[in-house]
XYZ file of C-alpha atoms in Angstrom:
95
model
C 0.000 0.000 0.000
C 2.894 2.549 0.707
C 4.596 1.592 -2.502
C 1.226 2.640 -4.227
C 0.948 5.686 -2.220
C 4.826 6.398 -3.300
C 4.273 5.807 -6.695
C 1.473 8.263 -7.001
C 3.311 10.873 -5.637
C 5.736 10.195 -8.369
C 3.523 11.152 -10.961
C 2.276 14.406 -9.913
C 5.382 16.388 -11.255
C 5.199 14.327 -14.383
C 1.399 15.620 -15.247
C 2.568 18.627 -14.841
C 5.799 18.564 -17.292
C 5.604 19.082 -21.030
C 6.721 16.448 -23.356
C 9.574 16.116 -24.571
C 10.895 17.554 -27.603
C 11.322 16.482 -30.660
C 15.090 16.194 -32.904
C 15.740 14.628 -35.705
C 16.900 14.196 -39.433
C 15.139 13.124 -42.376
C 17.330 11.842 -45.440
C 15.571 10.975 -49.076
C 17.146 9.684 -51.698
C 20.445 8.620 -50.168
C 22.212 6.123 -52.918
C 23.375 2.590 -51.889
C 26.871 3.223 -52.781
C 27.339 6.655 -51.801
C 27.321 8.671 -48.567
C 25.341 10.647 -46.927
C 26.189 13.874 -48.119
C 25.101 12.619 -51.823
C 21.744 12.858 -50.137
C 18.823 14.629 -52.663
C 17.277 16.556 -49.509
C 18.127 16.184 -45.782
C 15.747 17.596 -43.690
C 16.406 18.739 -39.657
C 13.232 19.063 -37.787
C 12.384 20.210 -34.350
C 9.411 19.878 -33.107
C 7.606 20.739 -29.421
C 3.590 19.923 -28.226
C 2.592 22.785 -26.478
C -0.217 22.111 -24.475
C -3.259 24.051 -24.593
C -3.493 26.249 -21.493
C -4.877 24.621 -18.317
C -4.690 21.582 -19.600
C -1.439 20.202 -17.572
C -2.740 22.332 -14.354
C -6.046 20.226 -14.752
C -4.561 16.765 -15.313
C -1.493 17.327 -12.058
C -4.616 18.144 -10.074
C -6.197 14.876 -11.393
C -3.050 12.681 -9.876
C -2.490 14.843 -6.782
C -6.365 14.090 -6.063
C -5.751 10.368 -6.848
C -2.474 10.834 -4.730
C -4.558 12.148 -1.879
C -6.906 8.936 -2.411
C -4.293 6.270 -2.380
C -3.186 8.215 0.855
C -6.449 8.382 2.529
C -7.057 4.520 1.516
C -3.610 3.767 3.381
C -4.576 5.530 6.742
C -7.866 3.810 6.651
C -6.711 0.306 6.297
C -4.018 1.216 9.548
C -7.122 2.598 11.503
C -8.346 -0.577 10.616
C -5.566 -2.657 11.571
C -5.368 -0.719 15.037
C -9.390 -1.536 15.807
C -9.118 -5.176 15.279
C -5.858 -5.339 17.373
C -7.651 -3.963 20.385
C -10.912 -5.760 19.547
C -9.312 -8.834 19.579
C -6.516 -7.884 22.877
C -9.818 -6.862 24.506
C -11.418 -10.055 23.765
C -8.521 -11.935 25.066
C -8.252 -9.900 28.393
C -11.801 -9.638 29.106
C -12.698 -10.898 32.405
């Protein structure tokens, strides 16, 4: 349960993040025998999703809530835990 709780927490700063961006290089045409600067076209791209606005806020609030549930879950099954003990010491001890 505390792993759970743990890896929750985790993701709240990762809802919140951007992706990552994008790098690369496109080649066309590059002959079999030749190099790559014989190349017809080489392309270099960057590329970045940018989020439309309050849409990161919203879905970090989404995992904190679900972070807050996982905790809340967590303390509930230790209250549990904690009843039964004394239910059943108390049940032992009774006179």
């Amino acid at each position: 349960m505390q792993k759970d709780v743990d890896a929750t927490k985790a993701k709240v700063p990762q809802a919140r993040s951007w992706d990552d961006p994008l790098i690369g290089v496109r080649l066309y045409q590059v002959p079999f025998n030749g190099g790559i600067g014989e190349a017809s076209d080489i392309d270099y791209i960057v590329a970045q999703k940018i989020p439309f606005p309050g849409k990161k806020k919203a879905a970090s609030e989404i995992v904190y809530h679900d972070y807050l549930h996982h905790l809340e879950t967590l303390n509930a099954s230790g209250r549990k835990l904690l009843r039964e003990v004394k239910q059943t010491y108390f049940s032992l001890f009774a006179i």
